[in-house]
Short mmCIF file of C-alpha atoms in Angstrom, two decimals:
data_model
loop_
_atom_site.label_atom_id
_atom_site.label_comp_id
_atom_site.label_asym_id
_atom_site.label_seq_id
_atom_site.Cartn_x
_atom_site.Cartn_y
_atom_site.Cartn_z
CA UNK S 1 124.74 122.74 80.18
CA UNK S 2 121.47 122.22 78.38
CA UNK S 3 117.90 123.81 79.41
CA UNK S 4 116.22 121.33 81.30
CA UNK S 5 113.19 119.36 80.16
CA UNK S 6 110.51 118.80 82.66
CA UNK S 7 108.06 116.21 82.17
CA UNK S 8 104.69 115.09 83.80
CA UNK S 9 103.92 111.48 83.79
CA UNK S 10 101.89 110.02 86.05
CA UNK S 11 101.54 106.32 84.48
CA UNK S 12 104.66 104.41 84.75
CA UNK S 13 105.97 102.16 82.28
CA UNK S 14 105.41 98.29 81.95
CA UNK S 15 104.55 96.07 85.13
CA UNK S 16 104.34 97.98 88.19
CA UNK S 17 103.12 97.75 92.16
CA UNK S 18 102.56 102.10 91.59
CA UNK S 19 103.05 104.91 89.42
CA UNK S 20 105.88 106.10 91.49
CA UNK S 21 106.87 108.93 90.04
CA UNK S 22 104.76 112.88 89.33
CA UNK S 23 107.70 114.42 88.00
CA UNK S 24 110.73 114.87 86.30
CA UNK S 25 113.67 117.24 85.35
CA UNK S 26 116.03 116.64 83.33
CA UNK S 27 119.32 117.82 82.21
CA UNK S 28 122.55 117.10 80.25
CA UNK S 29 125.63 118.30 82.11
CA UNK S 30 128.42 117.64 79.94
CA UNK S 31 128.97 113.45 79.99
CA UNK S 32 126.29 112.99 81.77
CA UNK S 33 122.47 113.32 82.57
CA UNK S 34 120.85 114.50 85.48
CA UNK S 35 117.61 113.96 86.34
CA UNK S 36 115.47 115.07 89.28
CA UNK S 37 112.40 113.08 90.14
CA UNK S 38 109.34 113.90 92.70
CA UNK S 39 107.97 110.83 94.10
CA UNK S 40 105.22 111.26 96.93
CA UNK S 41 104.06 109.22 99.50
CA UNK S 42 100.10 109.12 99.36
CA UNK S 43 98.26 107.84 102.29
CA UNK S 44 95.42 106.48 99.79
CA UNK S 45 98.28 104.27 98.83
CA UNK S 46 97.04 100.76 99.16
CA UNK S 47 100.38 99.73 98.91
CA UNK S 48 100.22 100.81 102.63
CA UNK S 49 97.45 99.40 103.65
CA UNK S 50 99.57 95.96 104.05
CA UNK S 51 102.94 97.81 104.82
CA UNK S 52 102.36 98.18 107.93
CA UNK S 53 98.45 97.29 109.10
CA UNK S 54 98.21 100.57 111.49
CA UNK S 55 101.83 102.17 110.66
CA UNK S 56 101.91 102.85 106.55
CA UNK S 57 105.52 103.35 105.80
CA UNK S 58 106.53 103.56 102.22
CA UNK S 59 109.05 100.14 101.30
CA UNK S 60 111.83 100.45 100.56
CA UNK S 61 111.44 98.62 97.23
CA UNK S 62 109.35 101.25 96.17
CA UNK S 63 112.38 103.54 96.63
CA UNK S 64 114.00 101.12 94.38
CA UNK S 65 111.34 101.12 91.94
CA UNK S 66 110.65 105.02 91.94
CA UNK S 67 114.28 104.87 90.54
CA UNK S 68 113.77 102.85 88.14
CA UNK S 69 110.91 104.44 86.93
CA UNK S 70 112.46 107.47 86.22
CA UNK S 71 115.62 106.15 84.62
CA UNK S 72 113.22 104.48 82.22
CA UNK S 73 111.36 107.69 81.51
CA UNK S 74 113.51 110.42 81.20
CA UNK S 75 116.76 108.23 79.45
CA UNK S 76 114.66 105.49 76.91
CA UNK S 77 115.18 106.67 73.23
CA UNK S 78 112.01 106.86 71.27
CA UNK S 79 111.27 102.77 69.78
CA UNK S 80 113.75 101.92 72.32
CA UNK S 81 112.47 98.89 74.45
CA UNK S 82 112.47 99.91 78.38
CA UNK S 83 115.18 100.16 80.46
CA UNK S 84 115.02 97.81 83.00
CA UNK S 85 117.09 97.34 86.55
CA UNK S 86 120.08 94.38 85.74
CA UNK S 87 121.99 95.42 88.79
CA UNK S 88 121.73 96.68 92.35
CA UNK S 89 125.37 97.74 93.29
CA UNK S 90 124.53 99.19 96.74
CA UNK S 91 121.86 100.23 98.85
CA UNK S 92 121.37 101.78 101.87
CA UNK S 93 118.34 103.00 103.25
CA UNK S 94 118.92 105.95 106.06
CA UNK S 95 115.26 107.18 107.27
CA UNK S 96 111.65 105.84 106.78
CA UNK S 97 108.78 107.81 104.36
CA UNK S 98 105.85 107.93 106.21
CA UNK S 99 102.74 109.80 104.49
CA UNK S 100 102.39 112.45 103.41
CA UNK S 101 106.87 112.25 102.77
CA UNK S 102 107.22 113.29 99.92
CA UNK S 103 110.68 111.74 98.42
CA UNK S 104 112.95 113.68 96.03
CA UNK S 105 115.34 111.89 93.68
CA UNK S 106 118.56 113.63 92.70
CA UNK S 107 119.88 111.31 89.92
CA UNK S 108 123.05 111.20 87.90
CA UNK S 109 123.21 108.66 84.82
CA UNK S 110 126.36 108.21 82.52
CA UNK S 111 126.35 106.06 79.59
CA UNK S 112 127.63 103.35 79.86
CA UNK S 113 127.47 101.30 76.17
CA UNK S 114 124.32 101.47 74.19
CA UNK S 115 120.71 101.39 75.79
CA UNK S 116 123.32 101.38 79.21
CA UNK S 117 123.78 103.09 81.88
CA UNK S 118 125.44 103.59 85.16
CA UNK S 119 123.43 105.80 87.48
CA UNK S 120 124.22 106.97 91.32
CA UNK S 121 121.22 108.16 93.45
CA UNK S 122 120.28 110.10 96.64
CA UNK S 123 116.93 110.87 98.11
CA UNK S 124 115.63 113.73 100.21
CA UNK S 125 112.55 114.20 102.40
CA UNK S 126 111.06 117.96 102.18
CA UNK S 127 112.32 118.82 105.48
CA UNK S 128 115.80 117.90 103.96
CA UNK S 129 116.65 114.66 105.79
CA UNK S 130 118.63 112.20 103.47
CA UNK S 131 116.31 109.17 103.03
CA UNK S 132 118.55 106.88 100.94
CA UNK S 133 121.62 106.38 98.25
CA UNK S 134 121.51 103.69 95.86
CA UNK S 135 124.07 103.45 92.95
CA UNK S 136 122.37 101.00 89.84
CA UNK S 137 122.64 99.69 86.38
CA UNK S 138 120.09 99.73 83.68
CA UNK S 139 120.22 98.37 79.81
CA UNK S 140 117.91 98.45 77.32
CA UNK S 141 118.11 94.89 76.75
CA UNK S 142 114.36 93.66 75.95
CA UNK S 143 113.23 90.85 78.30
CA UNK S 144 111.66 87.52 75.68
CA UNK S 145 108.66 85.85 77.56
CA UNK S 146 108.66 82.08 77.48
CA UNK S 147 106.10 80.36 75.42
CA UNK S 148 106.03 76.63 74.59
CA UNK S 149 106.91 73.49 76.96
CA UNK S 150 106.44 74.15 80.65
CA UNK S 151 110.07 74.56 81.64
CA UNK S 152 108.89 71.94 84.84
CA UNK S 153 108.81 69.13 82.41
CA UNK S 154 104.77 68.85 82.71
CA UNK S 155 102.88 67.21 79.65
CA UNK S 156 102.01 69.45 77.24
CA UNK S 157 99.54 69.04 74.10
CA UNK S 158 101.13 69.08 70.50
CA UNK S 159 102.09 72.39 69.02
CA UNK S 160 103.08 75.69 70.50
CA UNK S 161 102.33 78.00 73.41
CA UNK S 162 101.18 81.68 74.08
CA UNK S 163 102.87 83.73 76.29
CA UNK S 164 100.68 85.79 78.66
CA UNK S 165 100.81 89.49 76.28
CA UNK S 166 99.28 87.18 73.29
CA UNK S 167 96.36 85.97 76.15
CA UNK S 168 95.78 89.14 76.96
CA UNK S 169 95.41 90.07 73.29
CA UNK S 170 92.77 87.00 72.84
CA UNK S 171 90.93 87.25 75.90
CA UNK S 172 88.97 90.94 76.41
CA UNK S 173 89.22 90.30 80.50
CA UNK S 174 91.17 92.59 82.81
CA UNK S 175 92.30 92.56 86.31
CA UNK S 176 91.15 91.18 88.32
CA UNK S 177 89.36 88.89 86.19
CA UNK S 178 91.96 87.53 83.81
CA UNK S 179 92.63 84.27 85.19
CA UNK S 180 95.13 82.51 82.43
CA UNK S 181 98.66 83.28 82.62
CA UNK S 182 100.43 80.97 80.01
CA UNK S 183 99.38 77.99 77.80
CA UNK S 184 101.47 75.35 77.60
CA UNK S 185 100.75 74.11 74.44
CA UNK S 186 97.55 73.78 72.27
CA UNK S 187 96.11 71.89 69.19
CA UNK S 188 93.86 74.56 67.94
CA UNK S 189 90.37 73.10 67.51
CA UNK S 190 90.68 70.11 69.53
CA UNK S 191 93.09 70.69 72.58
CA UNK S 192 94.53 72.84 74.53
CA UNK S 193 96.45 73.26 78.06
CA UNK S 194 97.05 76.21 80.26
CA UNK S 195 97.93 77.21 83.54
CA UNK S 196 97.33 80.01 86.40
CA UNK S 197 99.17 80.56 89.37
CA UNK S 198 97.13 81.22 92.37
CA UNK S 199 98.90 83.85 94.66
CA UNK S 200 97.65 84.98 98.40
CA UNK S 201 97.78 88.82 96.69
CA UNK S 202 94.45 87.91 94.69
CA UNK S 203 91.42 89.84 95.57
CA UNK S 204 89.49 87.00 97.00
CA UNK S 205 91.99 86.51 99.68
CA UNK S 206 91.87 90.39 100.68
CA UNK S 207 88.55 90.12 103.42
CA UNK S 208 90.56 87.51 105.32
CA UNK S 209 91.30 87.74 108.42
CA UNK S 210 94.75 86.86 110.14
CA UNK S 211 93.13 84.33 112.39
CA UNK S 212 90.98 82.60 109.24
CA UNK S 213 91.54 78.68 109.81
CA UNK S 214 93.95 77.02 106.83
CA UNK S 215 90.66 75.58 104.98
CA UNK S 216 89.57 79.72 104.40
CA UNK S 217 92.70 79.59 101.93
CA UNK S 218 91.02 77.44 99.41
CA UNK S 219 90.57 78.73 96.12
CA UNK S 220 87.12 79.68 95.19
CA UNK S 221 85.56 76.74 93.02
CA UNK S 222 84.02 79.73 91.10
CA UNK S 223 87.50 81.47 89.98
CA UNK S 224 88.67 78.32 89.17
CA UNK S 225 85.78 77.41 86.88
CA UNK S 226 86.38 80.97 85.42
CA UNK S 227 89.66 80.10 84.46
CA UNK S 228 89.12 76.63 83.33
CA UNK S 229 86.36 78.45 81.35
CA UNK S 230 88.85 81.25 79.77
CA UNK S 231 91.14 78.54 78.70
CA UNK S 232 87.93 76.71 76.36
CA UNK S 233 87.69 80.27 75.42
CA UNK S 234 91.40 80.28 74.21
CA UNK S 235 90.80 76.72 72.54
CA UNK S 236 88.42 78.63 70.12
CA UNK S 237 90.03 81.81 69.39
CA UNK S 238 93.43 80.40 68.66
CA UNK S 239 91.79 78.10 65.65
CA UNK S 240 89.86 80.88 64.25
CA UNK S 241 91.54 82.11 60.75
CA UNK S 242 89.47 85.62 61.04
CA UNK S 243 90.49 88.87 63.09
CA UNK S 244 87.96 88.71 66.93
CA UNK S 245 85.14 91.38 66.74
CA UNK S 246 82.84 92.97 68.15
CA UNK S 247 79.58 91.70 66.52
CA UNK S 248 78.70 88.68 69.26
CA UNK S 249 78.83 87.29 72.37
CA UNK S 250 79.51 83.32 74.35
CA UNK S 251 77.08 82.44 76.75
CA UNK S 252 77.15 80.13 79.30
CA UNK S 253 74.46 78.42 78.67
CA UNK S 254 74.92 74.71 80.92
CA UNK S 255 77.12 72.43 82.38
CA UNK S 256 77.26 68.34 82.99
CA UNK S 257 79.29 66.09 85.82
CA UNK S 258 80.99 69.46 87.17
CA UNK S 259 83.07 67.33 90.22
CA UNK S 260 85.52 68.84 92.63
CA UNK S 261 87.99 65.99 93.84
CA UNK S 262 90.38 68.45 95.79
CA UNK S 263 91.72 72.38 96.00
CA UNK S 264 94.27 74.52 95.00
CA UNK S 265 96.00 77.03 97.67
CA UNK S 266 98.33 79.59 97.14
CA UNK S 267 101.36 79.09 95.79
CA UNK S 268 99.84 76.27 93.61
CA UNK S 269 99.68 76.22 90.02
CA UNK S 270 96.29 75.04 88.41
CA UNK S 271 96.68 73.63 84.97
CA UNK S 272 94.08 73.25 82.84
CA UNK S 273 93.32 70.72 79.89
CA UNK S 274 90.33 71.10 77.90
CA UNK S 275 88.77 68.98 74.70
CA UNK S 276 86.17 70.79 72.40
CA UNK S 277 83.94 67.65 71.63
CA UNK S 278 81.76 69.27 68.94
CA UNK S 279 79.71 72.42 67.41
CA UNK S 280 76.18 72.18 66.61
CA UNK S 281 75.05 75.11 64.41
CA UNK S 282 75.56 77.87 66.86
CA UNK S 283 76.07 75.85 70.27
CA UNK S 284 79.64 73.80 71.37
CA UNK S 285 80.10 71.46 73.82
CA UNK S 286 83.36 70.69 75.69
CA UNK S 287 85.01 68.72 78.17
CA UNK S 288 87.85 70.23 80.57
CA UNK S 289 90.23 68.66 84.06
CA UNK S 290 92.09 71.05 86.00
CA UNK S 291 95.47 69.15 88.16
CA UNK S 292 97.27 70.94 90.64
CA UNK S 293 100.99 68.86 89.48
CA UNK S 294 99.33 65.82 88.84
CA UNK S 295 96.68 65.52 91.34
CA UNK S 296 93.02 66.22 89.80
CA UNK S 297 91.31 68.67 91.50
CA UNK S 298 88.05 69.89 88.89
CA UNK S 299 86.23 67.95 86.04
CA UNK S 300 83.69 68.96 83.79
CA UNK S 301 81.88 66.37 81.79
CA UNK S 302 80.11 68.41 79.36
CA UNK S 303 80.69 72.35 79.68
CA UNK S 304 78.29 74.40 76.78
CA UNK S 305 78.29 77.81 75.25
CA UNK S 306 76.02 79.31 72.80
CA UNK S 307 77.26 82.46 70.00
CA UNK S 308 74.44 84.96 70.63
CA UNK S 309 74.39 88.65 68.72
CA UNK S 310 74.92 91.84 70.66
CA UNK S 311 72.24 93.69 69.53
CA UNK S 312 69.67 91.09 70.08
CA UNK S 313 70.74 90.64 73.63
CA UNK S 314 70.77 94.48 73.87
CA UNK S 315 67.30 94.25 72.89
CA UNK S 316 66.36 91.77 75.44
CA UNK S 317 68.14 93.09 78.55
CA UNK S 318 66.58 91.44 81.40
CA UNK S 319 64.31 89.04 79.59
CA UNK S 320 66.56 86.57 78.94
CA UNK S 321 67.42 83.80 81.46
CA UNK S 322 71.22 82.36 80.45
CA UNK S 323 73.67 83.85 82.61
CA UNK S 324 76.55 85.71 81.06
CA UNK S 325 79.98 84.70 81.64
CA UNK S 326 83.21 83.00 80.12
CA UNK S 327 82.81 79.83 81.00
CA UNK S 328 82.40 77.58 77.73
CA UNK S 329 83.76 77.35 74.37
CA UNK S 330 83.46 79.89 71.60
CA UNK S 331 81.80 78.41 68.42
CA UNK S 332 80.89 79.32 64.94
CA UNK S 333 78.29 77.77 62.47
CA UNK S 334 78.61 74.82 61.85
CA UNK S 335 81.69 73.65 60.34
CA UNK S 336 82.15 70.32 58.33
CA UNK S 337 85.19 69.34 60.42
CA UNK S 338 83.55 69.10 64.21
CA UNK S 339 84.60 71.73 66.30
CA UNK S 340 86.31 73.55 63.96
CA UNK S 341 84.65 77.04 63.37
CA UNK S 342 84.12 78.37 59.92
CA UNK S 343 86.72 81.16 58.80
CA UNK S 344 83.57 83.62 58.35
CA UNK S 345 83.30 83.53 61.94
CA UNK S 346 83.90 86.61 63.99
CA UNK S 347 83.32 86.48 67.47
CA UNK S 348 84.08 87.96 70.86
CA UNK S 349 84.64 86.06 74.38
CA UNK S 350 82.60 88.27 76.75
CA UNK S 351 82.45 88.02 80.61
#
């Protein structure tokens, strides 16, 4: 039997509801690994907030994905991609967590192939009562996010897609303000199409109240002009030939014919089609439609950004008038094919 290694880690790995796990132990024992894993049950948990309204109790899912979380940390070989759940054998859940539980994870993990494993699992409260046994698979086999065609058979615009991690490496917004999840397809330059999936979990929905009449659901015409607005952005940055930097800003400098023929709810998808018209020295103009399937819900007949330098709006803080915010397209100097943006041009979207 080896020493053990204890680790510390507070931020879990990849997409997750909560950094479920403080610690870790772990040890070889002959075939197999052991690990032991502390996972506590904060009442500042917002989590718990919603699970129940008055009663917290920790979910069981989170059980699930406390497990998870330390299968991924204490087994994934270094450059490995992460181990991820592909199978649930059993479950059974045997007492409720209620803050301040705190849960303790007795796992055992044999290989089972490369990057695989089979791992059995019980959990203990601190007064000793047995919470839970789970027995699991994981495998190191990365996960490929779709790009391209909308799988639904929706239109698209000619040439390829971006998946959501190469958005997120375009656009410098952050949750809760990153409202593009996937374009469809683009012609960089002139076209492009995108879409974002309005869910009930979104912050504007949090305030509501459970007797708010259907028509509260609506999705704020503001959010949805944001993300109409990050997808122009998107238009731009995918044609330019030069690395994004730090050096300037896009304001939102006007707007034309802005019309709202309907709304998106939850559980709809807004897609997004936007045309960059032209760019006049340091100014572009643009046109953009938003459908929910293919019902038109937003136009814009003329939408308008302006490339301004950071330091000179540094130096003007407060003085000028032009409201900052993502809503237009990103332009360069003038290029001699319209809307186009010279190579030289180095530019950041800012909200």
């Amino acid at each position: 039997m080896s020493a053990p290694t204890v680790t510390t880690r507070r931020c879990p790995p990849g997409a997750a509801p909560l950094a479920a796990v403080d610690d870790l132990q772990v040890t070889a024992v002959g075939e197999h690994v052991e690990v032991i894993a502390a996972v506590p049950v904060r009442p500042d948990d917002p989590n718990l907030c919603g699970h129940f309204p008055g009663f917290p109790v920790f979910p069981g899912v989170f059980v699930l994905e406390a497990l998870a979380q330390a299968v991924d940390i204490a087994l994934r070989g270094a450059g490995r991609p992460r181990l991820r759940t592909r199978a649930v054998e059993a479950v059974r859940f045997l007492a409720p967590l209620l803050p301040p539980d705190r849960l303790t994870l007795d796992i055992k993990a044999v290989a089972d192939g490369p990057d695989r494993w089979a791992v059995t699992a019980s959990g203990r409260r601190d007064d000793g009562t047995v919470t839970v046994t789970m027995r699991a698979r994981f495998d190191g086999g990365d996960l490929v996010e779709p790009t391209g065609p909308d799988p639904s058979g929706s239109p698209t615009v000619t040439g390829g897609g971006l998946g959501h991690h190469q958005v997120r490496a375009l656009l410098p917004q952050r949750y809760p303000l990153l409202l593009v999840d996937r374009v469809l397809g683009l012609a960089p330059g002139d076209r492009i199409e995108a879409v974002k999936t309005v869910t009930a979990t979104e912050p504007c929905y949090r305030a509501l109240t459970d007797d708010a009449p259907p028509g509260d659901y609506a999705y704020p015409a503001s959010l949805l002009v944001e993300s109409l607005g990050q997808t122009a952005a998107l238009l731009w940055l995918t044609g330019s030939n030069t690395p994004v930097g730090d050096e300037h800003v896009l304001m939102f400098v006007g707007a034309r014919d802005f019309t709202f023929d309907g709304v998106a709810y939850p559980g709809d998808v807004l897609r997004h089609v936007v045309h960059l018209e032209r760019v006049i020295a340091d100014t572009a103009f643009a046109t953009g439609e938003t459908y929910v399937g293919d019902r038109r819900i937003a136009r814009v007949g003329t939408l308008m950004a302006a490339r301004r330098p950071r330091t000179a709006l540094t130096a003007t803080a407060g003085a000028e008038t032009a409201t900052s915010g993502t809503v237009g397209v990103p332009t360069g100097r003038e290029s001699s094919r319209p809307g186009v943006p010279p190579a030289s041009s180095n530019l950041r979207w800012k909200g």
